[in-house]
C-alpha positions as CSV (number, residue, x, y, z in Angstrom):
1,X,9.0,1.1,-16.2
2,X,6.2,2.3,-14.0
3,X,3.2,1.9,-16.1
4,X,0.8,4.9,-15.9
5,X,2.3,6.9,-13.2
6,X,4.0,10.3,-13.5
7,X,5.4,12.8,-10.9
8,X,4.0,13.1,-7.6
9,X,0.6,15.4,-7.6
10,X,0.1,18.2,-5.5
11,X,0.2,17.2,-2.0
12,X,-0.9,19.4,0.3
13,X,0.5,20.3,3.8
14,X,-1.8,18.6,6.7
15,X,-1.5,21.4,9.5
16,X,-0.3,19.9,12.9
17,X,1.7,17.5,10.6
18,X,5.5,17.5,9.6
19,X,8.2,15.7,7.7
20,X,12.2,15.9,7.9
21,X,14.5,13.6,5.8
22,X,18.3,13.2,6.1
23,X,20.7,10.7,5.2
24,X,22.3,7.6,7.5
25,X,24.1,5.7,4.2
26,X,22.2,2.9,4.9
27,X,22.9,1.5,2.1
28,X,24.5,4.0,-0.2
29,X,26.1,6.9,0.8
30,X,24.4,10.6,0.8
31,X,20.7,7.9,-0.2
32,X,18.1,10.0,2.1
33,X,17.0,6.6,3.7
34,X,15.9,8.2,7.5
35,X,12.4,10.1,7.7
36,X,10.8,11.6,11.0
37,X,7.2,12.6,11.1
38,X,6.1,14.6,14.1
39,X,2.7,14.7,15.2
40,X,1.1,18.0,17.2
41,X,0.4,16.8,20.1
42,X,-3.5,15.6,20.8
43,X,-2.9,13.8,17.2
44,X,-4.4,10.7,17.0
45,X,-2.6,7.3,15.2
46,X,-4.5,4.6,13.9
47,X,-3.0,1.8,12.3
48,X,-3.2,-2.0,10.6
49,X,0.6,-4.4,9.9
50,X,1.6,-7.3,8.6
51,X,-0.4,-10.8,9.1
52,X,3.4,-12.4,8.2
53,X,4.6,-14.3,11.1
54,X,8.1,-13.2,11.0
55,X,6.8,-9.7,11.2
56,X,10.0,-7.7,11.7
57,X,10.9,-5.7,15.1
58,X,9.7,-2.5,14.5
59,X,6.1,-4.0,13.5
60,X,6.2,-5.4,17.2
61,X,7.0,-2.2,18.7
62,X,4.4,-0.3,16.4
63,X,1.5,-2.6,17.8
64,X,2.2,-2.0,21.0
65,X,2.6,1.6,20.8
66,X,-0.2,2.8,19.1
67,X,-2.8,2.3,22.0
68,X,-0.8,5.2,23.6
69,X,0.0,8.8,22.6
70,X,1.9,8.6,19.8
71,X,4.3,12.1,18.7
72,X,6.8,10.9,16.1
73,X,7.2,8.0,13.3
74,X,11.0,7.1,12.4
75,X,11.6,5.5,9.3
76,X,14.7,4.4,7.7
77,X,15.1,2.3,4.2
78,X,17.9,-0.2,3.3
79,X,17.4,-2.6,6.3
80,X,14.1,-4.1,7.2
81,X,15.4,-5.3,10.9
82,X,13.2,-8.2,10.2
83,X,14.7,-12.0,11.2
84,X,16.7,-10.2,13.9
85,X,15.2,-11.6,16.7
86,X,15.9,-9.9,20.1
87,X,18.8,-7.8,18.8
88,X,16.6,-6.4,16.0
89,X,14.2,-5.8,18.9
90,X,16.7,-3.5,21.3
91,X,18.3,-1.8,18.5
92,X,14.7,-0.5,17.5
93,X,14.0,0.7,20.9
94,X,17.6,2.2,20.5
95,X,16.3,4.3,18.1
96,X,13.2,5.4,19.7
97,X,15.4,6.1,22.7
98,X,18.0,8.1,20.2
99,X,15.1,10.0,19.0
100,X,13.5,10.8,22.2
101,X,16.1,12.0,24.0
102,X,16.8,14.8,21.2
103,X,12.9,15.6,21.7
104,X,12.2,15.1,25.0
105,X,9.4,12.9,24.6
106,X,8.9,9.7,25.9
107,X,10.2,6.7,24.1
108,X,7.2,5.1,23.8
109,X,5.4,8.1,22.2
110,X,7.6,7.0,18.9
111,X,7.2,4.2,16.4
112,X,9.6,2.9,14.6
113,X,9.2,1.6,10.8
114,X,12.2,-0.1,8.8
115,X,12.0,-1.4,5.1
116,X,14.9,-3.0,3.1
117,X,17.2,-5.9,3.5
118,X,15.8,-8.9,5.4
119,X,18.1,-10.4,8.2
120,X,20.7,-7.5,8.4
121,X,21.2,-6.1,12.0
122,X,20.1,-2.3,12.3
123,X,22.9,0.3,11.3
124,X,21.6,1.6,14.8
125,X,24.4,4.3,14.6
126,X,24.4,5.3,11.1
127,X,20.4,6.2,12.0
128,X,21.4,7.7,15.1
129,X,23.5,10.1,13.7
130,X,21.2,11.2,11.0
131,X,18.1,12.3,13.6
132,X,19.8,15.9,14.3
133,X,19.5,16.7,10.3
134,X,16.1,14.9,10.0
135,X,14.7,17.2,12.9
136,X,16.2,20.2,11.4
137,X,14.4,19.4,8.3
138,X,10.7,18.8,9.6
139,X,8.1,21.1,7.4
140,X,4.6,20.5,6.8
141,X,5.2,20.4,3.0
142,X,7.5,18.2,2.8
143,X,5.8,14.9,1.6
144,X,7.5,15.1,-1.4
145,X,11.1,14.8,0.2
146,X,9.3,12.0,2.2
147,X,7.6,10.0,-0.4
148,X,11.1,9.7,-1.7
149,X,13.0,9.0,1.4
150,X,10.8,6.3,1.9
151,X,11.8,4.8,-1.6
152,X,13.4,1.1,-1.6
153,X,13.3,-0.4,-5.4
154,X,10.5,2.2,-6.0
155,X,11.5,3.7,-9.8
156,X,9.3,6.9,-8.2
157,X,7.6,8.3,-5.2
158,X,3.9,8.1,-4.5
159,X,1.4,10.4,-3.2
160,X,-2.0,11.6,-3.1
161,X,-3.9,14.6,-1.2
162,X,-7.8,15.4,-1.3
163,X,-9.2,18.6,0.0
164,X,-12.8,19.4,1.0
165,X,-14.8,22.3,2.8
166,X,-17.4,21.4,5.6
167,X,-19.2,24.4,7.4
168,X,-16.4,27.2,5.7
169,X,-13.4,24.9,7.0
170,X,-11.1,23.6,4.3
171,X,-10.1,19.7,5.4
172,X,-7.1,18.2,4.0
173,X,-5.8,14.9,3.5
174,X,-2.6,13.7,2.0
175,X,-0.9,10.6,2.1
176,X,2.4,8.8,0.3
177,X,3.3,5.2,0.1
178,X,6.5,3.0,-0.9
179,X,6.4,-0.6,-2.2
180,X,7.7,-1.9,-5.9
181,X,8.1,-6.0,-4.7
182,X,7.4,-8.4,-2.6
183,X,3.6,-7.1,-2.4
184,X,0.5,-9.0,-1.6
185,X,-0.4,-7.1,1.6
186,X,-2.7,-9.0,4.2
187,X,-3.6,-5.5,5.9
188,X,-1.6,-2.5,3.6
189,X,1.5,-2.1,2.2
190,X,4.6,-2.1,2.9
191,X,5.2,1.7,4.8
192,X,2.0,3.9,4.0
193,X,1.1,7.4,6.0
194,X,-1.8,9.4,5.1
195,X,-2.7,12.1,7.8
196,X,-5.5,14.9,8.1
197,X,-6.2,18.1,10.1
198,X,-9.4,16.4,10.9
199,X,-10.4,15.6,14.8
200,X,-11.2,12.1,14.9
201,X,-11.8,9.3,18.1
202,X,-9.6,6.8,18.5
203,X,-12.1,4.5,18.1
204,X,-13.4,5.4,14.7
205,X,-9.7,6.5,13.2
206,X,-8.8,2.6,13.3
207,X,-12.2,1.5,12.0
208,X,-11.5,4.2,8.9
209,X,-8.1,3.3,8.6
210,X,-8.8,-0.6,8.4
211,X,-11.9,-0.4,6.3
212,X,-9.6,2.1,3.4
213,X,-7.2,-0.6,3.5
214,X,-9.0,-3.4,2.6
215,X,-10.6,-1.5,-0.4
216,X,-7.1,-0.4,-1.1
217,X,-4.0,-1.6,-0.1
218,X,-5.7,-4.8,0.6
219,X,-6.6,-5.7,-2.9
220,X,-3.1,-5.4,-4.9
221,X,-0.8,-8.2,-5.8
222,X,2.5,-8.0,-7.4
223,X,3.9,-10.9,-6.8
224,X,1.5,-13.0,-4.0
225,X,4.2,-12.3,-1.2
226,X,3.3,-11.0,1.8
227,X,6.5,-8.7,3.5
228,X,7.4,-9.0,7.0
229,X,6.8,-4.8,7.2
230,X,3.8,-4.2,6.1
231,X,2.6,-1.1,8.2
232,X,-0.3,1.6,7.0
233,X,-0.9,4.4,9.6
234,X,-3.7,7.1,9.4
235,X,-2.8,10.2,11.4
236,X,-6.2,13.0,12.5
237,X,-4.0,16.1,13.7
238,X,-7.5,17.5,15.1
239,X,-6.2,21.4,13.8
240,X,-9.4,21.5,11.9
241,X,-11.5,24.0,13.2
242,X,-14.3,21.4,13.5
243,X,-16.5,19.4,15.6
244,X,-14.5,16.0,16.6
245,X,-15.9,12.9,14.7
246,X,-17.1,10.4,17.8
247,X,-19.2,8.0,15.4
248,X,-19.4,6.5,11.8
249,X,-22.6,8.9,10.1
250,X,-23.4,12.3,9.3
251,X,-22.0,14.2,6.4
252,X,-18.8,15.4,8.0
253,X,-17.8,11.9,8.5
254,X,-18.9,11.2,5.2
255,X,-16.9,13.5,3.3
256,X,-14.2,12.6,5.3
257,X,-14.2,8.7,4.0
258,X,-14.9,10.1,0.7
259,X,-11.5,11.7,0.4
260,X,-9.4,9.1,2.9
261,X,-10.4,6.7,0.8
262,X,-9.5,8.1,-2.3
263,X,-6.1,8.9,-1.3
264,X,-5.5,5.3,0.0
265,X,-6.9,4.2,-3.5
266,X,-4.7,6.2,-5.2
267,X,-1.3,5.4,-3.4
268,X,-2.3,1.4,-3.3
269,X,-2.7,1.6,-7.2
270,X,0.5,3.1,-7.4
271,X,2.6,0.1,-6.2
272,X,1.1,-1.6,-8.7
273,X,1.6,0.7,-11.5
274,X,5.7,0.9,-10.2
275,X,5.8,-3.1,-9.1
276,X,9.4,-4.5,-9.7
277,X,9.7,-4.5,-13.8
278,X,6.0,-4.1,-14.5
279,X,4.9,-3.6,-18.0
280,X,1.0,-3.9,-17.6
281,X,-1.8,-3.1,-15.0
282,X,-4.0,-5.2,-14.9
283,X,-7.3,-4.7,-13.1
284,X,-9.1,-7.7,-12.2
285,X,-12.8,-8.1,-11.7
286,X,-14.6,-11.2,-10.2
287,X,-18.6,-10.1,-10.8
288,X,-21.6,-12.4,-9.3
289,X,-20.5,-14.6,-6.4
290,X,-22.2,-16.0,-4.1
291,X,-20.2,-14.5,-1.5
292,X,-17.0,-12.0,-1.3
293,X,-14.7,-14.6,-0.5
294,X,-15.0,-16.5,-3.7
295,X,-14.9,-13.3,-5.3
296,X,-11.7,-13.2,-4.0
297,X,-10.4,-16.8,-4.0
298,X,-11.1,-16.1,-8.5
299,X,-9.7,-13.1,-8.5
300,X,-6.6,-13.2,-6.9
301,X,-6.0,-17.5,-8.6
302,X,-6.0,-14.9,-11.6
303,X,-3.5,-12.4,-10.4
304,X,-1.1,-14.4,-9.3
305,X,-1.1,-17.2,-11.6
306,X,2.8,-17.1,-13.5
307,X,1.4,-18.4,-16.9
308,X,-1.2,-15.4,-17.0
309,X,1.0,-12.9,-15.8
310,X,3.7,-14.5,-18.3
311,X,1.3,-14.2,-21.0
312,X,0.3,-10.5,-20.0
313,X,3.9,-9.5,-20.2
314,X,4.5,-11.5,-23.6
315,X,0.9,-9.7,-25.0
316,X,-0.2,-13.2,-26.0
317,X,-4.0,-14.0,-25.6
318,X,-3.8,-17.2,-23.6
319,X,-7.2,-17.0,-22.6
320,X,-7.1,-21.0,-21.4
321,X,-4.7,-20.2,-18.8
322,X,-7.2,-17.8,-17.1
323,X,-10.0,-20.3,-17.2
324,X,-7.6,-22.8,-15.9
325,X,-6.9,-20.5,-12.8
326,X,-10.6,-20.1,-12.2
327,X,-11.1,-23.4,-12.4
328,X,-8.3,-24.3,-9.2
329,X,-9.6,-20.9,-7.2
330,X,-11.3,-23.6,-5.1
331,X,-15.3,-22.2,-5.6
332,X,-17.4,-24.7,-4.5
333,X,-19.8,-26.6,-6.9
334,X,-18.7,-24.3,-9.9
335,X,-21.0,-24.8,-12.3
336,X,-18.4,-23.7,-15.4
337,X,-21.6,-23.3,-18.1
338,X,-22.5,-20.1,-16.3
339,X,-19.5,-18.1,-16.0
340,X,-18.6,-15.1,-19.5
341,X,-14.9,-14.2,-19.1
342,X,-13.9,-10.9,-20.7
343,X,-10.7,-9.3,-21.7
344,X,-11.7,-5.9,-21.7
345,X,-14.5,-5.4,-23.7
346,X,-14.2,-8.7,-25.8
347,X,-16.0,-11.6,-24.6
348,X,-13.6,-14.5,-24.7
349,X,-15.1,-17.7,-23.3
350,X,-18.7,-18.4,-22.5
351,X,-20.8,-21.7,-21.3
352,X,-17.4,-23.2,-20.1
353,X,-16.1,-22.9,-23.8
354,X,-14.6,-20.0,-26.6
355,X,-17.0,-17.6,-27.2
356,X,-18.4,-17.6,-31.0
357,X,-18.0,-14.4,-31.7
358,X,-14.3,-14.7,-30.1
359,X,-11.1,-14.0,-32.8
360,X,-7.4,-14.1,-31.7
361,X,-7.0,-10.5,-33.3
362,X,-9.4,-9.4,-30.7
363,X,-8.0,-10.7,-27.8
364,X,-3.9,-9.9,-29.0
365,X,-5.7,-6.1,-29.4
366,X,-6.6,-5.9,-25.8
367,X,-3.6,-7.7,-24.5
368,X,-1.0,-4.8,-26.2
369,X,-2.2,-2.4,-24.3
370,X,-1.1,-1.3,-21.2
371,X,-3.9,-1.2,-18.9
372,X,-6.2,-4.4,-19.5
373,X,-9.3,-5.5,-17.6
374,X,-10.1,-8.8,-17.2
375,X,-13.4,-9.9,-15.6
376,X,-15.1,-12.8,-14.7
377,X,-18.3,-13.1,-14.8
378,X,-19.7,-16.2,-12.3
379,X,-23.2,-16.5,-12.3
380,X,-23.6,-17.4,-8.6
381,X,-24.7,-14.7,-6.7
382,X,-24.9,-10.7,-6.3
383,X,-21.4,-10.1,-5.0
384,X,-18.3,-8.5,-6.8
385,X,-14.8,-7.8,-5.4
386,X,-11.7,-5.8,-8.0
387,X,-8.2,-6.4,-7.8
388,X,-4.9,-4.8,-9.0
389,X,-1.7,-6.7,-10.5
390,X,0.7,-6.4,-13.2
391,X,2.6,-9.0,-15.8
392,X,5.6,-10.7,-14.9
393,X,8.9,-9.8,-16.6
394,X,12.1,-10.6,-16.8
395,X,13.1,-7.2,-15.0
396,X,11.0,-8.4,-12.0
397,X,13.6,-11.6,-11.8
398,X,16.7,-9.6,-12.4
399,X,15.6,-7.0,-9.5
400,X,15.0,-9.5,-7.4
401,X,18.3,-11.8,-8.7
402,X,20.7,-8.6,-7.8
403,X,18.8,-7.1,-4.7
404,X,21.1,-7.7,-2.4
405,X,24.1,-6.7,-4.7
């Protein structure tokens, strides 16, 4: 039912980069649910995860790796290893160890990501036994394999890739993403890895990778729940035949943002276009706030409100339920007789009340369609934050009714 999103692009091979995929039977037998991703070594991994509590044991371990070296990612879908306490904890290093020792790396030069079932112990030795096909498999272009081994309740993969010259050197970045449920990321999403040939510090690879995220993966909602996996990594191979970027200015750095942040734009907006059962995306736009924050708080009462995603899925112009939902975002001192909202381009309520000029044939228009804009306009200041969500259906419940069956 993904709304708006068709087979993976072109995605590019990022030299200094590779990808091999086999299958553990996770969950299903002959699924490809175990992905490797090897680094060149002098790569460079930046990262942001989860804000949830109950971050699961591979999140640990990826936090404290990522100060060091880092050589190879292991992914496997169909468990999460979240809620697993100290077991979940040894059987990731298991892992690590599993892969290492077929490398000859050091443990801690690996980081471990799971996504899947919450509370299951880690099939340990199902993913063990996969690592000699996955290694076999590695390939620069291979992102497509990946985006799909990566694949929990996804309906499709996800995947993006810029390219751009600077001084005769072409510069590549690709990236892919997973996540369909259980998405209201407080950093990314739930698995994300975008890489480049580029050579980039340490230093300014995380500021780039958490500033993309919060214009990306940062501002999409399915359904207001923050998973226990969220990771979003940013890999700079440094095969580029360039100059290394040490500081945030000058035009290589600047093209560089440019297309990094596209791609993470582009794979965020792709969870929301695949979300669990989605019919609609919605874009939502909070304009003239005193401050980003309430931006937010507007936007994002809008999003996940279940009467106006109800409404979205149904097609029905309930415009009182979004003025409701702007009314409880918690702004302080709203003064109501300033703020315009708009469904698309049709002006809907104004000066707290229907707009005259406002019929229900407008509105029910707008609503059919299935990409719809809906923006507030508040009245209170210069600043203007844009959201991403979809309607609520009854496929979302029935997903999530069955997904452990």
């Amino acid at each position: 039912m993904a709304v708006g999103l068709g087979p993976l692009p072109t995605l590019h091979p990022v030299p200094g980069f590779e990808l091999g995929i086999a299958s553990a039977g996770i969950k299903r037998v002959g699924r490809k649910d175990v992905v490797v991703m090897r680094c060149a070594e002098g790569s460079r991994v930046a990262g942001v995860t989860t804000t949830n509590a109950f971050c699961a044991a591979p999140v640990l371990i990826t936090r404290e790796r990522l100060a060091g070296e880092v050589r190879y990612l292991l992914t496997n879908t169909g468990n999460a290893n979240a809620g697993t306490g100290d077991d979940g904890l040894a059987n990731a290093k298991r892992s690590t160890e599993a892969l290492a020792q077929l490398t000859q790396v050091d443990a801690e030069q690996i980081l471990p990501f799971s996504t899947g079932v919450i509370g299951e112990p880690l099939p340990v030795a199902k993913i063990e036994a996969a690592l000699p096909a996955a290694l076999a498999d590695l390939a620069e272009d291979h992102w497509a394999q990946a985006a799909e081994g990566i694949m929990t309740t996804d309906t499709l993969p996800k995947g993006a890739s810029r390219q751009f010259e600077h001084d005769g050197v072409i510069v590549t970045v690709t990236g892919i993403s997973k996540g369909a449920g259980m998405i209201r990321p407080n950093m990314a999403t739930m698995l994300g890895y975008i890489a480049t040939d580029a050579k980039v510090s340490r230093d300014v690879l995380q500021a780039l990778v958490r500033d993309a995220a919060n214009k990306s993966f940062n501002r999409i909602t399915i359904d207001g729940d923050t998973s226990t996996n969220d990771c979003c990594m940013l890999i700079a191979t440094g095969q580029a035949k360039l100059p290394e970027i040490t500081a945030a200015s000058g035009e290589l750095f600047g093209k560089l943002k440019d297309a990094v942040f596209s791609v993470f734009m582009e794979v965020a907006q792709a969870i929301v276009r695949d979300g669990e059962g989605a019919t609609k995306f919605v874009t939502v736009i909070a304009n003239g706030g005193g401050n980003a924050q309430e931006c937010l708080d507007v936007a994002y009462a809008v999003a996940h409100s279940p009467l106006i995603k109800t409404a979205l899925f149904a097609s029905d112009p309930n415009w009182g339920r979004i003025l409701a939902a702007v009314g409880y975002a918690g702004v302080p001192e709203l003064d109501v007789s300033k703020i315009d909202v708009f469904l698309g381009e049709v002006c809907i309520a104004s000066q707290g009340g229907r707009a005259a000029s406002y019929t229900e044939a407008q509105g029910a228009e707008v609503m059919a369609r299935e990409e719809i804009t809906i923006r507030i306009e508040l009245g209170r200041g210069e600043f203007s934050e844009t959201i991403w969500t979809t309607d609520l259906s009854h496929e979302y419940v029935k997903i999530n009714a069955e997904y452990r069956t």
